[in-house]
């Protein structure tokens, strides 16, 4: 007996079965295939059928072996449709010979007379005259099972037969590996999407607080660029919160780019604004403070923002607003008149010092203030769409759409604008879009 044969024999249990069958890594790899106790599939049946035809053996099997049985994922030349019939105990399977060889093939020309197999319990009942099998290998070279052919009578397996079996066994292993990779990719995608959704939600207040004497409504829709909106965190954010005395602060911003870095800058901006909002600074001073914080912390992305500080008055609402590289806010008067609000200012995280200006405003009953990111003025149909409109939903479109909401409350106004955007882009958004509206209720209108 050769040295390899001695070593192989030493690795067998008293009952003759190789200890490798119960190796934890191997069993885990078999379970990870997800193929145990699953029905026939054409790809595996076709490969087994090809092996049976090419070798002229009559029977072919693709098996997965766990710690108790050999499960036939594919079987050709055997009447077995029910899952219970597509398996046999591991001690009655020839696959255990192959598992004991740690990845080497197991080839027998004359099963009834070969000393390795003549006493096997399945030789007579299953009519095995010749057997040839190659291992199915997992990602870590674990032996998952076998790709084998069986002939009723003893016969020599030709080099061509064995080359065919080896090639087909590699094909089956590759198919199993591909499926596992796709499954892992889907799980990773789902996990990334869940984390992205969680992170995105953390950048936005779950609900807007109730502001005495003011209606507030907001919305956020992510970009659908490249079909990755579910796993990329956007850079748009907004917040509404009480400040000193009876005043309130509202900020809406847009960080350049997507992903974790954009989310970090959004989070830093939101909480920096909150931290200093009680210092009675003007909106321009507050945004300048945020700019300094970004430069000191070497924020990896710049951002544009609009910040307003306001309070309710007997006549409605009074406040001041500053723009930092951001589109102007829009005021919709009760009669539907729309005008822009805010002086242009430099974006944040780039320049030191910045040039920012406060603009005062007042809202009477029925008036509404709209803050938005540039996704609201860049809506267009998906590139290449058959019915694509070449025009972009621009500043003038947004102003006209807002004017058409005269008399609507804050929530209905946001919904109306989002509907207009969706009509233009047909469900494909080129950029994230955040909207936030503040309205003074009109006691003469619902």
XYZ file of C-alpha atoms in Angstrom:
446
model
C 0.000 0.000 0.000
C 1.334 3.447 -0.936
C 2.009 6.212 1.601
C -1.022 8.099 0.318
C -3.169 5.017 0.780
C -1.954 4.581 4.364
C -2.701 8.186 5.183
C -6.127 7.841 3.604
C -6.892 4.730 5.630
C -5.807 6.430 8.836
C -8.350 9.154 8.235
C -11.269 6.734 8.157
C -13.531 5.878 11.056
C -14.130 2.368 12.367
C -17.119 2.046 10.030
C -14.862 2.859 7.077
C -16.282 6.315 6.344
C -13.791 9.173 5.906
C -13.718 11.721 8.698
C -13.746 14.530 6.143
C -17.495 13.984 5.729
C -18.120 15.684 9.072
C -15.602 18.467 8.697
C -17.366 21.623 9.894
C -16.063 23.837 7.118
C -17.153 21.313 4.497
C -20.636 20.904 5.990
C -21.020 24.696 6.206
C -20.017 25.019 2.558
C -22.578 22.389 1.557
C -25.331 24.199 3.456
C -24.263 27.527 1.922
C -25.044 26.250 -1.574
C -28.751 26.416 -0.763
C -29.312 23.382 -2.993
C -30.077 20.676 -0.443
C -33.675 19.471 -0.647
C -34.425 21.520 -3.748
C -36.106 20.163 -6.850
C -34.637 19.403 -10.270
C -33.294 22.310 -12.315
C -32.711 22.258 -16.021
C -29.112 23.476 -15.926
C -28.039 20.585 -13.692
C -30.195 17.969 -15.409
C -28.787 19.017 -18.801
C -25.193 18.706 -17.608
C -25.848 15.296 -16.078
C -27.635 14.186 -19.242
C -24.696 15.314 -21.349
C -22.293 13.278 -19.209
C -24.449 10.155 -19.536
C -24.665 10.492 -23.323
C -21.013 11.309 -23.961
C -19.711 8.471 -21.795
C -22.474 6.052 -22.759
C -22.857 5.156 -19.100
C -26.642 5.344 -18.847
C -26.660 6.966 -15.407
C -25.273 10.269 -14.139
C -25.619 12.119 -10.850
C -24.868 15.550 -9.432
C -24.799 15.119 -5.672
C -24.344 17.173 -2.531
C -23.254 15.298 0.566
C -24.014 16.453 4.094
C -23.274 14.497 7.256
C -26.054 11.943 6.699
C -26.944 11.521 3.068
C -26.003 12.007 -0.526
C -28.629 14.283 -2.096
C -29.110 13.962 -5.843
C -29.575 17.455 -7.220
C -29.670 15.839 -10.647
C -30.079 12.203 -11.602
C -30.277 10.778 -15.093
C -31.234 7.182 -15.765
C -33.022 6.798 -12.425
C -36.753 7.147 -11.827
C -36.799 9.544 -8.890
C -39.122 12.526 -8.860
C -39.974 12.954 -5.174
C -37.249 14.568 -3.057
C -37.350 11.623 -0.648
C -36.343 9.329 -3.526
C -33.502 11.564 -4.719
C -31.047 10.635 -1.980
C -29.468 7.736 -0.155
C -27.613 7.370 3.170
C -24.013 8.501 3.065
C -22.764 5.017 3.917
C -24.610 3.653 0.856
C -23.176 6.279 -1.477
C -19.971 6.010 -3.454
C -19.490 9.762 -2.898
C -17.819 9.144 0.453
C -14.867 7.574 -1.367
C -14.380 10.825 -3.284
C -14.770 13.046 -0.205
C -12.031 11.073 1.485
C -9.659 11.944 -1.352
C -9.789 15.680 -0.592
C -10.485 16.849 -4.123
C -9.063 14.011 -6.220
C -11.332 12.015 -8.583
C -12.440 8.478 -7.784
C -12.363 6.148 -10.786
C -13.270 2.441 -10.747
C -13.471 0.332 -13.906
C -14.613 -2.920 -12.265
C -16.587 -2.129 -9.123
C -17.566 -5.736 -8.138
C -13.939 -6.874 -8.190
C -12.030 -3.791 -7.119
C -10.858 -4.234 -3.484
C -11.848 -0.638 -2.716
C -15.499 -1.143 -3.676
C -16.395 -4.852 -3.846
C -17.797 -4.907 -0.317
C -19.775 -1.696 -0.676
C -23.471 -2.243 0.221
C -24.806 -0.563 -2.947
C -22.883 -2.577 -5.539
C -25.541 -5.284 -5.898
C -28.772 -3.358 -5.134
C -27.882 -0.480 -7.461
C -26.241 -2.641 -10.107
C -22.967 -0.713 -10.181
C -20.463 -2.171 -12.614
C -18.240 0.880 -13.123
C -18.136 4.286 -11.392
C -16.304 7.501 -12.205
C -16.672 10.716 -10.268
C -15.050 14.136 -9.947
C -15.476 16.400 -6.935
C -17.700 19.468 -6.809
C -15.644 22.092 -5.034
C -16.733 24.994 -2.879
C -15.083 28.435 -2.712
C -12.520 27.169 -0.187
C -11.850 23.942 -2.112
C -14.286 22.065 0.157
C -15.634 18.874 -1.429
C -19.377 19.523 -1.677
C -20.227 16.285 -3.418
C -19.640 14.667 -6.766
C -20.373 14.694 -10.473
C -20.401 11.032 -11.376
C -21.464 8.506 -13.971
C -22.424 4.882 -13.362
C -22.419 1.939 -15.753
C -24.260 -1.321 -15.147
C -21.300 -3.423 -16.214
C -17.554 -3.135 -15.691
C -15.832 -1.051 -18.360
C -12.690 1.011 -18.824
C -13.178 4.778 -18.583
C -11.306 6.364 -21.471
C -9.205 9.528 -21.166
C -11.905 11.279 -23.198
C -14.590 10.153 -20.718
C -12.581 11.448 -17.781
C -11.754 14.761 -19.462
C -15.458 15.259 -20.179
C -16.398 14.487 -16.571
C -13.699 16.758 -15.208
C -14.829 19.633 -17.436
C -18.503 19.181 -16.572
C -17.704 18.924 -12.850
C -15.876 22.254 -13.049
C -18.905 23.717 -14.832
C -21.219 22.566 -12.059
C -18.860 23.937 -9.389
C -18.735 27.243 -11.257
C -22.533 27.381 -11.480
C -22.849 26.747 -7.745
C -20.184 29.359 -7.001
C -21.864 31.916 -9.251
C -25.176 31.393 -7.500
C -23.545 31.879 -4.130
C -21.815 35.038 -5.334
C -25.115 36.420 -6.642
C -26.837 35.574 -3.376
C -24.072 37.251 -1.404
C -24.247 40.277 -3.694
C -27.998 40.550 -3.188
C -27.583 40.307 0.579
C -24.851 42.925 0.505
C -27.015 45.151 -1.679
C -29.987 44.773 0.637
C -27.805 45.484 3.655
C -26.311 48.535 1.960
C -29.781 49.738 0.997
C -31.026 49.301 4.561
C -28.008 51.130 5.958
C -28.401 53.888 3.382
C -32.069 54.314 4.242
C -31.247 54.385 7.941
C -28.456 56.918 7.421
C -30.634 59.053 5.169
C -33.416 59.059 7.728
C -30.909 60.191 10.341
C -30.177 63.276 8.230
C -33.830 64.322 8.246
C -36.210 64.877 11.139
C -38.737 62.005 11.309
C -41.520 64.592 11.520
C -41.545 68.354 11.529
C -42.383 69.941 14.879
C -45.590 71.903 15.304
C -44.881 75.619 15.087
C -47.496 77.842 16.708
C -49.214 79.960 14.081
C -47.433 78.286 11.138
C -48.111 75.290 8.888
C -44.985 73.321 7.995
C -44.531 70.525 5.454
C -41.517 68.911 3.805
C -40.550 66.089 1.464
C -37.421 64.363 0.254
C -37.014 62.161 -2.818
C -33.650 60.603 -3.739
C -32.142 60.658 -7.193
C -32.609 57.603 -9.378
C -29.428 58.154 -11.340
C -27.908 54.867 -12.590
C -30.545 52.924 -10.687
C -28.594 53.300 -7.420
C -30.861 55.593 -5.447
C -31.594 52.851 -2.953
C -27.987 52.374 -1.876
C -26.521 55.868 -2.171
C -27.070 58.352 0.595
C -27.980 61.744 -0.774
C -26.572 65.049 0.395
C -29.852 66.964 0.760
C -31.027 67.739 4.279
C -33.410 69.995 6.149
C -34.362 70.792 9.727
C -36.871 72.914 11.643
C -36.320 73.672 15.321
C -37.008 76.225 18.077
C -34.299 78.757 18.934
C -34.068 81.499 21.561
C -37.373 82.828 22.931
C -40.265 82.439 20.519
C -38.059 82.273 17.415
C -37.578 79.280 15.148
C -34.847 78.238 12.767
C -35.171 76.410 9.489
C -32.328 75.174 7.292
C -32.271 73.345 3.986
C -29.012 72.320 2.347
C -27.427 70.356 -0.446
C -24.007 68.722 -0.024
C -21.989 68.105 -3.163
C -22.000 64.447 -4.162
C -23.406 61.277 -2.616
C -22.318 58.617 -0.195
C -20.912 58.437 3.306
C -18.814 61.603 3.027
C -21.828 63.597 1.880
C -23.840 62.160 4.776
C -21.096 63.121 7.244
C -21.103 66.712 6.024
C -24.905 66.863 6.084
C -24.984 65.586 9.654
C -22.249 67.981 10.763
C -24.030 70.923 9.139
C -27.388 70.110 10.655
C -26.111 69.733 14.199
C -23.663 72.644 13.984
C -26.539 74.915 13.006
C -28.614 73.656 15.909
C -25.730 74.093 18.346
C -25.207 77.791 17.601
C -28.745 78.835 16.704
C -29.439 80.031 20.272
C -26.602 82.556 20.171
C -28.923 85.154 18.601
C -26.818 85.311 15.477
C -28.256 86.536 12.204
C -28.784 83.894 9.477
C -25.715 85.173 7.601
C -23.541 85.024 10.740
C -24.788 81.546 11.551
C -23.977 80.225 8.063
C -20.568 81.915 8.298
C -19.983 80.016 11.554
C -20.865 76.759 9.762
C -18.393 77.678 7.003
C -15.637 78.162 9.577
C -16.462 74.817 11.219
C -16.269 73.064 7.846
C -12.890 74.604 7.049
C -11.457 73.803 10.489
C -12.656 70.199 10.288
C -11.527 69.942 6.651
C -14.935 68.761 5.528
C -14.491 66.569 2.440
C -17.426 68.153 0.569
C -18.774 71.680 0.119
C -22.438 72.529 0.476
C -25.041 75.106 -0.399
C -27.656 76.110 2.159
C -30.480 78.456 2.973
C -31.167 79.349 6.592
C -34.055 81.418 7.945
C -34.893 82.608 11.431
C -38.493 83.622 12.028
C -41.172 84.226 14.643
C -44.920 84.460 14.647
C -46.410 87.967 14.919
C -49.977 89.271 15.269
C -49.861 90.017 11.535
C -48.450 86.619 10.522
C -44.744 85.814 10.443
C -41.545 87.883 10.366
C -38.020 86.709 9.744
C -34.691 86.981 7.967
C -33.027 84.629 5.517
C -29.551 84.084 4.076
C -28.370 82.125 1.042
C -25.014 80.366 0.799
C -24.593 79.361 -2.825
C -28.194 78.163 -2.753
C -31.160 78.889 -5.047
C -33.361 81.729 -3.757
C -36.363 80.886 -1.644
C -39.784 81.626 -3.097
C -42.618 83.490 -1.447
C -46.148 82.755 -2.646
C -48.564 85.405 -1.590
C -52.163 84.567 -0.786
C -53.252 85.844 -4.217
C -50.811 83.493 -6.018
C -48.110 86.077 -6.701
C -44.662 84.491 -6.490
C -41.339 86.273 -6.000
C -37.799 85.109 -5.169
C -36.282 85.870 -1.795
C -32.631 86.157 -0.785
C -29.378 87.744 -1.937
C -26.824 85.460 -3.617
C -24.059 84.263 -1.311
C -20.986 82.051 -1.512
C -21.202 78.310 -0.923
C -19.820 76.852 2.303
C -16.632 74.897 2.944
C -14.492 76.630 0.281
C -13.976 80.346 0.902
C -12.721 82.192 3.970
C -14.187 84.650 4.660
C -17.587 84.255 3.037
C -19.833 86.925 1.615
C -23.364 86.359 2.931
C -26.296 88.718 3.291
C -29.457 88.729 5.404
C -32.774 89.438 3.709
C -35.796 90.257 5.829
C -39.271 89.034 4.963
C -42.836 88.965 6.278
C -45.650 86.544 5.619
C -49.304 87.519 5.989
C -52.201 85.046 6.343
C -52.287 82.806 3.271
C -48.649 83.525 2.343
C -46.143 80.671 1.988
C -42.341 80.427 2.014
C -40.803 77.603 -0.085
C -37.248 76.328 0.358
C -35.947 73.749 -2.133
C -32.819 72.081 -3.485
C -31.853 72.265 -7.139
C -33.371 68.861 -7.877
C -36.650 70.788 -8.043
C -35.366 72.873 -10.955
C -33.597 70.133 -12.916
C -36.379 67.606 -13.476
C -36.275 65.979 -16.883
C -37.226 62.668 -18.456
C -34.780 59.769 -18.337
C -32.098 60.133 -21.035
C -33.033 58.007 -24.017
C -36.699 57.665 -23.065
C -38.872 57.471 -26.231
C -41.214 60.204 -24.985
C -38.483 62.314 -23.468
C -39.155 66.031 -23.331
C -36.001 67.990 -23.974
C -37.001 70.911 -21.749
C -35.995 70.944 -18.098
C -38.351 71.834 -15.263
C -36.586 75.091 -14.476
C -36.922 78.082 -12.147
C -39.773 79.560 -14.167
C -41.650 76.230 -14.135
C -41.279 75.994 -10.376
C -42.549 79.550 -9.917
C -45.575 78.897 -12.171
C -46.326 75.639 -10.369
C -46.107 77.374 -7.000
C -48.373 80.187 -8.191
C -50.993 77.580 -9.117
C -51.145 76.462 -5.480
C -52.707 79.716 -4.246
C -55.068 78.882 -1.403
C -53.508 75.484 -0.736
C -52.103 74.611 2.686
C -48.438 73.707 3.133
C -48.887 69.949 2.744
C -51.018 70.220 -0.401
C -48.549 72.695 -1.872
C -45.648 70.251 -1.422
C -47.724 67.429 -2.901
C -48.706 69.570 -5.900
C -45.092 70.466 -6.665
C -43.948 66.856 -6.346
C -46.707 65.753 -8.721
C -45.593 68.359 -11.264
C -41.984 67.173 -10.968
C -42.978 63.515 -11.363
C -45.029 64.388 -14.442
C -41.990 66.007 -15.998
C -39.389 63.360 -15.148
C -41.697 60.334 -15.445
C -40.431 58.636 -12.296
C -36.733 59.188 -13.027
C -35.161 61.931 -10.914
C -31.797 63.301 -12.028
C -30.999 64.644 -8.555
C -32.157 64.468 -4.968
C -35.045 66.814 -4.287
C -35.905 68.342 -0.932
C -38.802 70.751 -0.416
C -39.885 72.582 2.735
C -42.814 74.965 3.017
C -43.908 77.341 5.806
C -47.371 78.924 5.537
C -49.334 81.292 7.682
C -52.866 79.887 7.945
C -55.637 82.044 6.507
C -58.643 82.105 8.869
C -60.884 82.830 5.868
C -59.769 79.709 3.975
C -59.535 76.045 4.978
